Coordinates of C-alpha atoms and ligand atoms in Angstrom, one line a residue:
Chain Y
M598 CA -1.7 -29.6 -3.1
G599 CA -5.0 -28.0 -3.2
A600 CA -7.7 -28.0 -5.8
L601 CA -6.3 -24.9 -7.5
T602 CA -2.7 -25.9 -7.8
D603 CA -1.4 -26.5 -11.3
K604 CA -4.6 -25.8 -13.1
Y605 CA -3.8 -22.2 -14.1
C606 CA -0.7 -20.4 -15.2
I607 CA 0.8 -17.1 -15.9
V608 CA 2.2 -17.3 -19.4
G609 CA 3.0 -13.8 -20.5
V610 CA 4.4 -10.7 -18.9
G611 CA 5.2 -7.3 -20.3
E612 CA 5.7 -3.6 -19.3
T613 CA 6.7 -0.2 -20.6
P614 CA 9.9 1.5 -19.4
H615 CA 9.6 3.3 -16.0
L616 CA 9.7 7.0 -16.9
R617 CA 9.0 10.3 -15.3
P618 CA 7.4 11.8 -17.2
S619 CA 6.3 9.3 -19.9
N620 CA 4.7 12.1 -22.1
R621 CA 2.3 9.4 -23.2
T622 CA -1.3 8.5 -22.5
T623 CA -2.3 5.6 -20.3
L624 CA -4.0 4.1 -23.3
S625 CA -0.8 4.2 -25.4
M626 CA 1.3 2.7 -22.5
A627 CA -1.3 0.0 -21.8
C628 CA -1.3 -1.0 -25.5
E629 CA 2.4 -1.4 -25.4
A630 CA 2.5 -3.4 -22.2
V631 CA -0.3 -5.8 -23.4
R632 CA 1.4 -6.2 -26.7
N633 CA 4.7 -7.0 -25.0
A634 CA 3.0 -9.5 -22.8
M635 CA 1.4 -11.2 -25.8
A636 CA 4.7 -11.3 -27.6
D637 CA 6.4 -12.7 -24.5
A638 CA 3.8 -15.5 -24.4
G639 CA 3.8 -16.1 -28.1
L640 CA 0.1 -15.3 -28.4
K641 CA -1.7 -13.5 -31.2
P642 CA -4.4 -10.9 -30.7
S643 CA -7.0 -13.6 -31.7
D644 CA -5.8 -15.8 -28.8
I645 CA -6.8 -13.3 -26.1
D646 CA -10.5 -13.3 -25.3
G647 CA -10.6 -11.7 -21.8
M648 CA -9.2 -8.4 -20.4
T649 CA -9.4 -6.9 -16.9
S650 CA -7.7 -3.9 -15.4
Y651 CA -7.7 -1.9 -12.2
Q652 CA -7.3 1.8 -11.7
A653 CA -7.9 4.7 -9.3
A654 CA -9.9 6.9 -11.7
D655 CA -6.5 7.6 -13.4
S656 CA -6.4 5.3 -16.4
T657 CA -7.7 3.9 -19.6
T658 CA -10.1 0.9 -19.9
S659 CA -10.0 -2.6 -21.2
G660 CA -12.4 -1.6 -24.0
H661 CA -10.1 1.1 -25.3
V662 CA -7.1 -1.2 -25.2
A663 CA -8.9 -4.0 -26.9
T664 CA -10.1 -1.7 -29.7
A665 CA -6.7 -0.3 -30.3
L666 CA -5.0 -3.8 -30.4
G667 CA -7.8 -5.5 -32.4
L668 CA -8.8 -7.9 -29.7
R669 CA -12.3 -9.4 -29.7
L670 CA -13.1 -10.1 -26.1
N671 CA -15.7 -12.4 -24.6
Y672 CA -15.2 -10.8 -21.2
C673 CA -13.9 -7.4 -20.0
L674 CA -14.0 -5.6 -16.7
D675 CA -12.3 -2.6 -15.2
I676 CA -12.4 -2.2 -11.4
L677 CA -11.3 0.5 -9.0
G678 CA -8.3 -0.8 -7.2
G679 CA -5.0 -0.3 -5.6
G680 CA -2.0 -2.3 -4.4
S681 CA -3.9 -5.5 -3.5
S682 CA -5.7 -5.7 -6.9
T683 CA -3.2 -7.5 -9.1
E684 CA -3.7 -10.7 -7.2
A685 CA -7.4 -10.1 -7.0
L686 CA -7.6 -9.9 -10.8
V687 CA -5.6 -13.1 -11.2
A688 CA -8.0 -14.9 -8.9
H689 CA -10.9 -13.4 -10.9
A690 CA -9.3 -14.6 -14.2
I691 CA -9.0 -18.1 -12.8
G692 CA -12.7 -18.1 -11.9
L693 CA -13.7 -16.7 -15.4
I694 CA -11.6 -19.4 -17.2
E695 CA -13.0 -22.1 -14.9
A696 CA -16.6 -21.0 -15.6
G697 CA -16.0 -20.8 -19.3
Y698 CA -16.4 -17.0 -19.7
A699 CA -13.0 -16.7 -21.4
K700 CA -9.9 -18.8 -22.1
T701 CA -7.0 -16.5 -22.0
I702 CA -7.1 -13.2 -20.0
V703 CA -4.9 -10.2 -19.9
C704 CA -4.7 -8.2 -16.6
F705 CA -3.2 -4.8 -16.9
R706 CA -2.5 -1.6 -14.9
S707 CA -1.4 1.6 -16.7
M708 CA -0.7 4.8 -14.8
N709 CA 1.1 8.1 -15.1
G710 CA 1.9 7.7 -11.4
R711 CA 4.5 10.4 -11.5
S712 CA 3.4 13.0 -14.1
G713 CA -0.4 12.4 -13.7
R714 CA -2.5 12.2 -10.6
R715 CA -0.3 11.1 -7.7
M716 CA -1.3 9.1 -4.7
G717 CA -2.6 11.4 -2.0
G718 CA -4.3 13.7 -4.5
Q719 CA -1.4 16.0 -5.6
I720 CA -0.7 17.0 -9.2
P721 CA 2.7 17.6 -10.8
G722 CA 5.0 20.4 -9.8
G723 CA 4.2 20.3 -6.1
P724 CA 1.3 21.3 -3.9
I725 CA -2.1 21.8 -5.4
P726 CA -3.4 25.4 -5.5
A727 CA -6.9 24.4 -4.2
V728 CA -8.4 21.0 -3.4
N729 CA -11.8 19.7 -2.2
A730 CA -12.0 17.6 0.9
E731 CA -15.2 15.5 0.5
G732 CA -16.4 12.1 1.5
D733 CA -13.8 10.2 3.6
N734 CA -11.3 13.0 2.8
Q735 CA -13.1 15.4 5.1
F736 CA -11.5 13.5 8.0
N737 CA -8.0 13.3 6.9
M738 CA -7.2 15.9 4.2
G739 CA -9.0 18.4 6.5
W740 CA -6.1 18.3 8.9
G741 CA -3.3 17.7 6.4
W742 CA -3.1 13.9 6.6
T743 CA -3.5 12.8 3.0
T744 CA -0.7 10.8 1.5
P745 CA 0.1 7.1 1.8
A746 CA 3.3 8.1 3.5
Q747 CA 1.4 10.1 6.1
R748 CA -1.1 7.3 6.6
F749 CA 1.4 4.4 6.9
G750 CA 3.6 6.6 9.0
M751 CA 1.0 6.5 11.7
S752 CA 1.1 2.7 11.8
A753 CA 4.8 2.6 11.6
M754 CA 5.2 5.0 14.5
R755 CA 3.1 2.8 16.7
Y756 CA 4.9 -0.2 15.5
L757 CA 8.3 1.3 16.5
R758 CA 6.8 2.0 19.9
D759 CA 5.3 -1.4 20.4
T760 CA 8.2 -3.5 19.2
G761 CA 11.3 -1.6 20.0
C762 CA 12.3 -1.8 16.3
T763 CA 14.3 1.2 15.0
T764 CA 14.5 2.8 11.5
K765 CA 17.8 0.9 11.0
A766 CA 15.5 -2.0 10.2
F767 CA 13.8 0.2 7.6
A768 CA 17.2 0.8 6.1
E769 CA 17.9 -2.9 5.7
I770 CA 14.9 -3.1 3.3
A771 CA 16.0 0.0 1.3
V772 CA 19.6 -1.4 1.0
A773 CA 18.5 -4.9 -0.1
H774 CA 16.0 -3.7 -2.7
R775 CA 18.4 -1.1 -4.1
Y776 CA 21.1 -3.8 -4.4
H777 CA 18.6 -5.8 -6.6
A778 CA 17.8 -2.8 -8.6
S779 CA 21.5 -2.3 -9.3
L780 CA 21.3 -5.7 -11.1
N781 CA 18.2 -4.6 -13.1
P782 CA 18.8 -2.6 -16.3
K783 CA 15.2 -1.3 -16.2
A784 CA 15.4 0.2 -12.7
I785 CA 15.1 3.9 -12.1
H786 CA 17.6 4.0 -9.3
R787 CA 20.6 1.7 -9.7
S788 CA 23.3 3.1 -7.4
P789 CA 23.8 0.9 -4.4
I790 CA 23.1 2.6 -1.0
T791 CA 24.3 1.9 2.5
I792 CA 22.5 1.9 5.9
D793 CA 24.1 5.3 6.5
D794 CA 22.8 6.7 3.2
H795 CA 19.3 5.8 4.3
Q796 CA 19.8 7.2 7.8
R797 CA 21.1 10.5 6.3
S798 CA 18.3 11.0 3.7
R799 CA 15.9 13.8 4.3
W800 CA 12.6 13.4 6.1
V801 CA 9.3 13.2 4.3
V802 CA 7.1 12.4 7.2
K803 CA 8.6 11.1 10.4
P804 CA 9.2 8.2 10.8
F805 CA 9.8 8.0 7.0
R806 CA 12.8 9.4 5.2
L807 CA 13.1 9.8 1.4
L808 CA 14.8 6.4 1.1
D809 CA 11.8 4.8 2.9
C810 CA 9.4 5.9 0.1
C811 CA 8.7 4.3 -3.3
Q812 CA 9.7 5.8 -6.6
E813 CA 6.6 6.9 -8.4
T814 CA 6.9 6.4 -12.1
D815 CA 4.8 6.5 -15.3
V816 CA 4.4 2.9 -16.5
A817 CA 2.1 0.2 -17.7
A818 CA 2.3 -3.5 -16.9
A819 CA 0.4 -6.6 -18.0
I820 CA 0.2 -10.3 -17.2
I821 CA -1.6 -13.1 -19.1
V822 CA -3.4 -15.9 -17.3
T823 CA -4.6 -19.1 -19.0
S824 CA -5.2 -22.8 -18.3
R825 CA -2.5 -25.4 -18.0
E826 CA -3.6 -27.1 -21.2
R827 CA -2.9 -23.9 -23.2
A828 CA 0.1 -22.9 -21.3
Y829 CA 2.3 -25.9 -22.4
D830 CA 2.1 -24.8 -26.0
L831 CA 3.5 -21.3 -25.4
R832 CA 6.9 -19.7 -25.6
H833 CA 8.2 -20.0 -22.0
P834 CA 7.9 -22.7 -19.4
P835 CA 4.6 -22.0 -17.6
V836 CA 4.5 -20.5 -14.1
F837 CA 1.8 -22.3 -12.1
I838 CA -0.5 -20.5 -9.7
M839 CA -0.5 -22.6 -6.5
G840 CA -2.6 -20.4 -4.2
G841 CA -3.3 -17.0 -2.8
Y842 CA -5.7 -14.6 -1.2
A843 CA -7.1 -11.4 -2.5
R844 CA -8.2 -8.3 -0.8
T845 CA -8.6 -10.2 2.5
M846 CA -9.9 -7.8 5.1
T847 CA -9.4 -7.5 8.8
E848 CA -12.1 -6.8 11.3
S849 CA -12.5 -3.3 9.9
P850 CA -12.6 -3.5 6.1
Q851 CA -12.0 0.2 5.5
W852 CA -10.3 3.0 7.3
N853 CA -10.8 2.7 11.0
Y854 CA -8.5 4.2 13.7
S855 CA -10.0 1.9 16.3
R856 CA -8.6 -1.3 15.1
P857 CA -7.2 -2.9 18.3
V858 CA -3.6 -2.9 16.9
L859 CA -3.0 -0.2 14.3
H860 CA -0.3 -2.2 12.6
Y861 CA -2.1 -5.6 12.5
V862 CA -2.9 -6.1 8.8
A863 CA -4.8 -8.2 6.4
G864 CA -2.1 -10.8 5.8
N865 CA -2.8 -12.2 9.3
Y866 CA -6.2 -13.3 8.0
G867 CA -5.1 -14.6 4.6
W868 CA -1.8 -16.4 4.7
K869 CA -3.0 -19.7 6.1
R870 CA -5.6 -20.0 3.3
A871 CA -2.9 -19.2 0.7
F872 CA -0.4 -21.6 2.0
G873 CA -3.1 -24.3 2.5
M874 CA -4.2 -23.9 -1.1
A875 CA -0.7 -24.2 -2.3
G876 CA 0.2 -27.1 0.1
I877 CA 3.4 -25.5 1.2
T878 CA 5.1 -24.2 4.3
H879 CA 7.3 -21.2 4.7
R880 CA 10.4 -23.4 4.3
D881 CA 9.4 -24.2 0.8
V882 CA 9.5 -20.6 -0.3
D883 CA 12.7 -19.7 -2.2
F884 CA 12.0 -16.0 -2.5
I885 CA 9.4 -13.4 -1.8
S886 CA 8.1 -10.1 -3.1
C887 CA 6.5 -7.5 -0.9
Y888 CA 4.5 -4.4 -1.7
D889 CA 7.2 -2.0 -0.8
A890 CA 5.4 1.2 -1.1
F891 CA 7.5 2.0 2.0
T892 CA 10.3 0.1 3.6
F893 CA 8.1 -0.5 6.7
T894 CA 5.4 -2.2 4.6
T895 CA 7.8 -5.0 3.8
L896 CA 8.6 -5.5 7.5
I897 CA 4.9 -5.8 8.4
Q898 CA 4.1 -8.2 5.6
L899 CA 6.8 -10.6 6.7
E900 CA 5.1 -10.7 10.1
A901 CA 1.5 -10.8 8.9
N902 CA 2.2 -13.6 6.4
G903 CA 4.0 -15.7 9.0
F904 CA 7.6 -15.5 7.8
C905 CA 8.5 -14.3 11.3
R906 CA 6.7 -13.6 14.5
A907 CA 4.8 -10.4 15.3
G908 CA 7.3 -7.7 16.4
E909 CA 10.3 -9.6 15.2
A910 CA 10.7 -8.4 11.6
G911 CA 13.2 -5.8 12.6
E912 CA 15.6 -8.5 13.8
F913 CA 14.6 -10.9 11.0
V914 CA 15.8 -8.6 8.2
K915 CA 19.2 -7.7 9.8
G916 CA 22.4 -8.8 8.1
G917 CA 21.1 -8.7 4.6
R918 CA 18.7 -11.6 5.0
L919 CA 16.5 -10.3 2.2
Q920 CA 19.3 -9.9 -0.3
I921 CA 19.9 -12.2 -3.3
D922 CA 22.1 -15.2 -2.3
H923 CA 20.9 -14.9 1.3
E924 CA 18.1 -16.7 3.2
L925 CA 15.0 -15.0 1.8
P926 CA 15.6 -12.8 -1.2
S927 CA 12.9 -10.1 -1.6
N928 CA 11.8 -7.9 -4.5
L929 CA 14.5 -9.0 -6.9
S930 CA 13.7 -6.3 -9.5
G931 CA 14.3 -3.6 -6.9
G932 CA 10.6 -3.2 -6.2
H933 CA 8.7 0.0 -5.8
L934 CA 11.5 1.5 -3.7
S935 CA 14.1 1.4 -6.5
E936 CA 12.8 -0.1 -9.8
G937 CA 9.7 2.1 -10.1
Y938 CA 6.1 2.0 -9.1
T939 CA 3.6 -0.1 -11.1
H940 CA 1.1 -0.4 -8.2
G941 CA 2.2 -4.0 -7.5
V942 CA 2.1 -5.6 -11.0
Q943 CA 5.9 -5.6 -11.3
M944 CA 6.4 -7.9 -8.4
V945 CA 4.3 -10.6 -10.2
I946 CA 6.2 -9.9 -13.4
E947 CA 9.6 -10.3 -11.8
N948 CA 8.5 -13.4 -9.9
V949 CA 7.4 -15.0 -13.2
R950 CA 10.7 -14.2 -14.9
Q951 CA 12.7 -15.6 -12.0
L952 CA 10.6 -18.8 -11.9
R953 CA 11.1 -19.2 -15.6
H954 CA 14.8 -18.8 -14.9
R955 CA 14.8 -15.9 -17.4
A956 CA 15.4 -12.8 -15.4
D957 CA 16.0 -9.9 -17.9
D958 CA 19.4 -9.0 -16.4
A959 CA 22.8 -8.2 -18.0
C960 CA 23.5 -11.8 -18.9
P961 CA 23.8 -12.1 -22.7
D962 CA 21.7 -15.2 -23.1
W963 CA 19.0 -14.6 -20.4
R964 CA 16.3 -15.3 -23.0
E965 CA 17.4 -18.9 -23.2
G966 CA 17.6 -19.1 -19.4
K967 CA 21.4 -19.0 -19.4
H968 CA 22.7 -17.1 -16.4
S969 CA 26.2 -16.5 -15.0
Y970 CA 25.0 -16.0 -11.4
D971 CA 27.9 -13.5 -11.2
R972 CA 26.4 -10.5 -9.4
S973 CA 29.5 -8.4 -10.2
A974 CA 28.6 -8.9 -13.9
G975 CA 25.0 -7.9 -13.3
C976 CA 23.2 -11.2 -13.1
R977 CA 20.2 -11.1 -10.8
Q978 CA 18.8 -14.6 -11.5
L979 CA 18.4 -16.7 -8.4
R980 CA 20.0 -20.1 -8.7
K981 CA 17.2 -21.8 -6.8
A982 CA 14.0 -20.2 -7.9
K983 CA 11.2 -22.7 -7.7
I984 CA 8.5 -21.4 -5.4
C985 CA 7.8 -17.8 -4.5
C986 CA 5.3 -16.0 -2.3
G987 CA 4.3 -12.5 -3.5
M988 CA 2.5 -10.3 -1.0
A989 CA 0.7 -7.1 -1.7
W990 CA -1.7 -4.6 -0.2
G991 CA -3.5 -1.4 -0.6
W992 CA -4.1 -0.1 2.8
E993 CA -3.4 -1.9 6.1
N994 CA -6.8 -3.6 6.1
M995 CA -6.7 -4.9 2.5
G996 CA -4.0 -7.3 1.4
S997 CA -3.4 -10.1 -1.1
C998 CA -0.9 -12.8 -2.0
L999 CA 0.0 -15.1 -4.9
V1000 CA 2.1 -18.3 -4.4
L1001 CA 3.7 -19.3 -7.7
R1002 CA 5.9 -22.2 -8.8
G1003 CA 8.1 -22.7 -11.8
M1004 CA 8.5 -25.9 -13.9
A1005 CA 11.4 -27.2 -11.8
A1006 CA 9.5 -27.2 -8.5
Chain H
M450 CA 2.9 26.6 17.8
A451 CA 0.3 28.1 15.5
V452 CA -0.6 25.9 12.6
T453 CA -1.9 28.2 9.9
I454 CA -4.1 26.3 7.5
D455 CA -5.3 28.2 4.5
Y456 CA -8.8 27.0 3.8
S457 CA -9.1 29.0 0.6
K458 CA -6.8 26.2 -0.7
L459 CA -8.7 23.4 1.0
R460 CA -12.5 23.4 0.7
I461 CA -14.1 21.1 3.2
L462 CA -17.4 19.9 1.7
P463 CA -19.8 18.5 4.4
D464 CA -22.4 16.0 3.2
P465 CA -25.6 14.6 4.5
D466 CA -23.7 12.2 6.8
T467 CA -21.3 14.8 8.2
R468 CA -23.2 18.1 8.2
E469 CA -24.2 17.8 11.8
W470 CA -20.6 17.0 12.9
W471 CA -19.2 20.1 11.3
E472 CA -22.1 22.1 12.7
A473 CA -21.3 20.8 16.2
A474 CA -17.7 21.8 15.7
R475 CA -18.9 25.4 15.0
Q476 CA -20.6 25.2 18.4
H477 CA -17.3 23.9 19.9
R478 CA -18.7 20.5 20.5
Y479 CA -16.8 17.3 19.5
L480 CA -19.0 14.4 18.4
V481 CA -18.4 10.8 17.5
R482 CA -21.0 8.4 16.1
Q483 CA -22.9 6.2 18.4
C484 CA -25.2 3.1 17.6
K485 CA -28.7 3.4 19.0
R486 CA -29.0 -0.3 19.3
C487 CA -25.8 -1.5 20.9
G488 CA -24.2 1.8 22.1
H489 CA -20.9 1.3 20.1
K490 CA -19.1 4.5 19.2
W491 CA -16.8 5.2 16.2
F492 CA -15.0 7.7 14.1
P493 CA -14.8 9.1 11.4
P494 CA -18.4 10.1 11.5
N495 CA -19.2 9.6 7.8
I496 CA -19.5 5.8 8.3
P497 CA -23.3 5.4 8.3
A498 CA -23.7 2.0 10.1
C499 CA -22.5 0.3 13.3
D500 CA -19.5 -1.9 12.6
K501 CA -20.3 -4.0 15.7
C502 CA -24.0 -4.8 15.2
T503 CA -24.6 -3.4 11.6
A504 CA -27.5 -1.2 12.7
M505 CA -28.2 1.9 10.6
E506 CA -30.1 3.5 13.4
I507 CA -27.3 5.8 14.6
S508 CA -26.9 8.9 16.6
W509 CA -24.2 11.1 18.1
F510 CA -22.2 11.0 21.3
E511 CA -20.7 14.3 22.5
T512 CA -17.3 13.6 24.0
A513 CA -15.5 15.8 26.6
G514 CA -12.8 16.0 24.0
K515 CA -10.0 14.5 26.2
G516 CA -7.8 11.6 25.3
V517 CA -4.3 10.1 25.1
I518 CA -2.0 10.1 22.0
H519 CA -2.0 6.6 20.5
S520 CA 0.3 7.4 17.6
Y521 CA 1.5 10.4 15.5
V522 CA 3.4 11.5 12.5
V523 CA 5.4 14.7 11.8
V524 CA 4.6 16.0 8.3
V525 CA 7.8 17.5 7.0
Q526 CA 7.1 17.7 3.3
P527 CA 3.8 19.4 2.6
I528 CA 1.5 18.0 -0.1
V529 CA -1.7 19.9 0.1
G530 CA -1.2 23.7 -0.6
A531 CA -3.2 24.7 2.4
F532 CA -0.5 23.3 4.7
V533 CA 2.6 24.6 3.0
S534 CA 3.3 27.3 5.6
S535 CA 2.6 25.0 8.5
V536 CA 5.3 22.4 8.2
P537 CA 6.6 20.7 10.3
Y538 CA 3.2 19.8 11.9
V539 CA 2.1 16.9 13.9
V540 CA -1.0 14.7 13.2
A541 CA -2.0 12.4 15.9
I542 CA -4.5 9.6 16.6
I543 CA -6.0 10.1 20.0
E544 CA -7.9 7.6 22.2
L545 CA -10.9 9.2 23.8
D546 CA -11.1 8.9 27.6
D547 CA -14.9 8.8 27.7
C548 CA -15.3 6.3 24.8
K549 CA -14.1 3.1 26.4
E550 CA -16.4 0.1 26.0
A551 CA -16.8 -3.0 28.1
D552 CA -15.0 -5.3 25.6
G553 CA -12.0 -3.1 25.5
T554 CA -12.9 -1.1 22.3
V555 CA -11.7 2.5 22.5
T556 CA -12.8 5.1 20.0
R557 CA -9.9 6.8 18.4
V558 CA -10.0 10.1 16.5
A559 CA -7.4 11.9 14.4
G560 CA -6.4 15.5 14.2
V561 CA -3.7 18.1 14.1
L562 CA -1.9 18.9 17.3
T563 CA -1.2 22.5 18.1
N564 CA 2.1 21.5 19.9
A565 CA 5.4 21.4 18.2
E566 CA 7.2 18.2 17.4
A567 CA 9.5 18.5 20.4
E568 CA 6.7 18.3 22.8
V569 CA 4.9 15.3 21.4
A570 CA 5.0 11.7 22.7
I571 CA 2.8 8.7 22.5
G572 CA 1.0 8.4 25.8
L573 CA 0.6 12.1 26.6
P574 CA -2.9 13.4 27.5
C575 CA -4.4 16.0 25.2
T576 CA -7.6 18.1 25.0
V577 CA -9.5 19.4 22.0
L578 CA -9.8 23.1 21.2
F579 CA -11.7 24.8 18.4
E580 CA -10.1 27.2 16.0
E581 CA -11.8 29.6 13.7
T582 CA -10.5 29.3 10.1
N583 CA -10.5 31.6 7.1
D584 CA -13.5 29.6 5.9
P585 CA -16.4 31.0 7.9
K586 CA -18.3 27.7 7.6
I587 CA -15.5 25.7 9.1
V588 CA -14.3 25.6 12.7
M589 CA -11.5 23.1 13.0
P590 CA -11.0 21.0 16.1
R591 CA -7.4 20.8 17.1
W592 CA -5.7 19.0 20.0
R593 CA -3.2 20.3 22.5
I594 CA -1.1 18.4 25.0
S595 CA -2.7 19.1 28.4
G596 CA -0.6 17.2 31.0
E597 CA 2.1 14.7 31.7
A598 CA 2.2 10.9 31.9
D599 CA 4.5 8.3 33.3
D600 CA 4.4 5.9 30.3
T601 CA 5.3 7.9 27.3
W602 CA 7.3 7.0 24.1
K603 CA 8.9 9.5 21.8
F604 CA 10.4 8.9 18.3
S605 CA 14.1 9.3 18.3
E606 CA 16.0 9.8 15.1
Ligands
ZN1360 ZN1 -24.5 -1.3 17.1

């Protein structure tokens, strides 16, 4: 085990319902999510002395949330961020606690991701009447290449060509994550789907169909990080941070079409650090989470983080391997594809609940960690949930990871 | 296939790093950035330093505007209003023939193809052309397939 392992824990998680629209402000939702996370941990406002958040110029700030909730912070910071920022804020929180800046830190993300400003620049109700293409956007929006689906589609198309993988592999991801959502009372989409349903769904941008794309929602989510010493006194068994990487970059940190392989991503550069810090191998991982903004992004994270070899993820996911009770369960809440879109925070939240053995499913006594493991009755708690690897990213060239373990591991 | 883009709904705003690029496009010249120190070339042109040697002494290289399709997407659901009447349209990444460097680096650019989806495949050669738009300040480079190739790959549904 590395120097980090077991020193810091996630002790509280909370969110608001996934809605579209929320008819609420990002401040109001953030306050509820943070309050839920404090209640989950059994912490009072006076116990929290640090707060961080990330946003894409679309949200409230730590200062506003702290004021509304009566928190008196020793440290607060809001950063610009995206899909790889949750893990970065957890790393940041560890450093702040280690250095004595704060003792217990809340990290949150609040976004009206459906009814407010949507990824790619559009506003509610369809296309924008007029838009400015400035800065970087001159050279993508100028020719109608704006959204994450359009951007990742370019990598995905080349991936299909280079590997011989087909969109049937995309469908495996959609089906697995939807099945997990069917066991999650909070998920937006809970009806199970088949490979055929995926293959019949309408095109958004080829090679992506509707069922390849995440479910943008209005939501806020929060997690609380503190030291091991404090963690043992709180409500739930602590979840230990074993290792990770944050916003690791490839040879081209930002947008660059000239990367040698268009679908070679940041995880390739980060996973050995994360696993080294954690002192684990892939065989130790009981379940994973992937930033499934698109089905394809799950495939490529499996390869980048060493769960299978480059070009082999399409074969790897066949036969339901990523489904609960199979070899490598992925995104047990349903993920961005089916639960809703919290810009990555929900994966950490679900992993924490699974590692506590307290998945908030249909089992009546889940708060005490009593599960039936009966999937037909709506239980989504993994029997063996000791170590998980959560993988996330923003764009191809910026990724992150968090290896967590529960008390039993 | 004509791609009709309504630039009254999409205002392109050149800046000090990109004004020369858009001006060159108005003169039907296709530029990429080039490092004065090491000769490396790159795109998009708003990146103000060489990502090989970090020099900020940079210039332009005028390409012949010929290349090979490296990847593409077919936009079916429009997002930006200016493109609503153009779907489905193809956006491609193109490897420029005259921007191959000794270490294997190839400058790639992106743009809309004038060809319809049915004609497009990875590996096909294409050539730039310049189209007037309804914004008098903006001439938009487009790409059209300009030949055949042996090793091509096409997305099949
Ligand atoms: Zn240089």
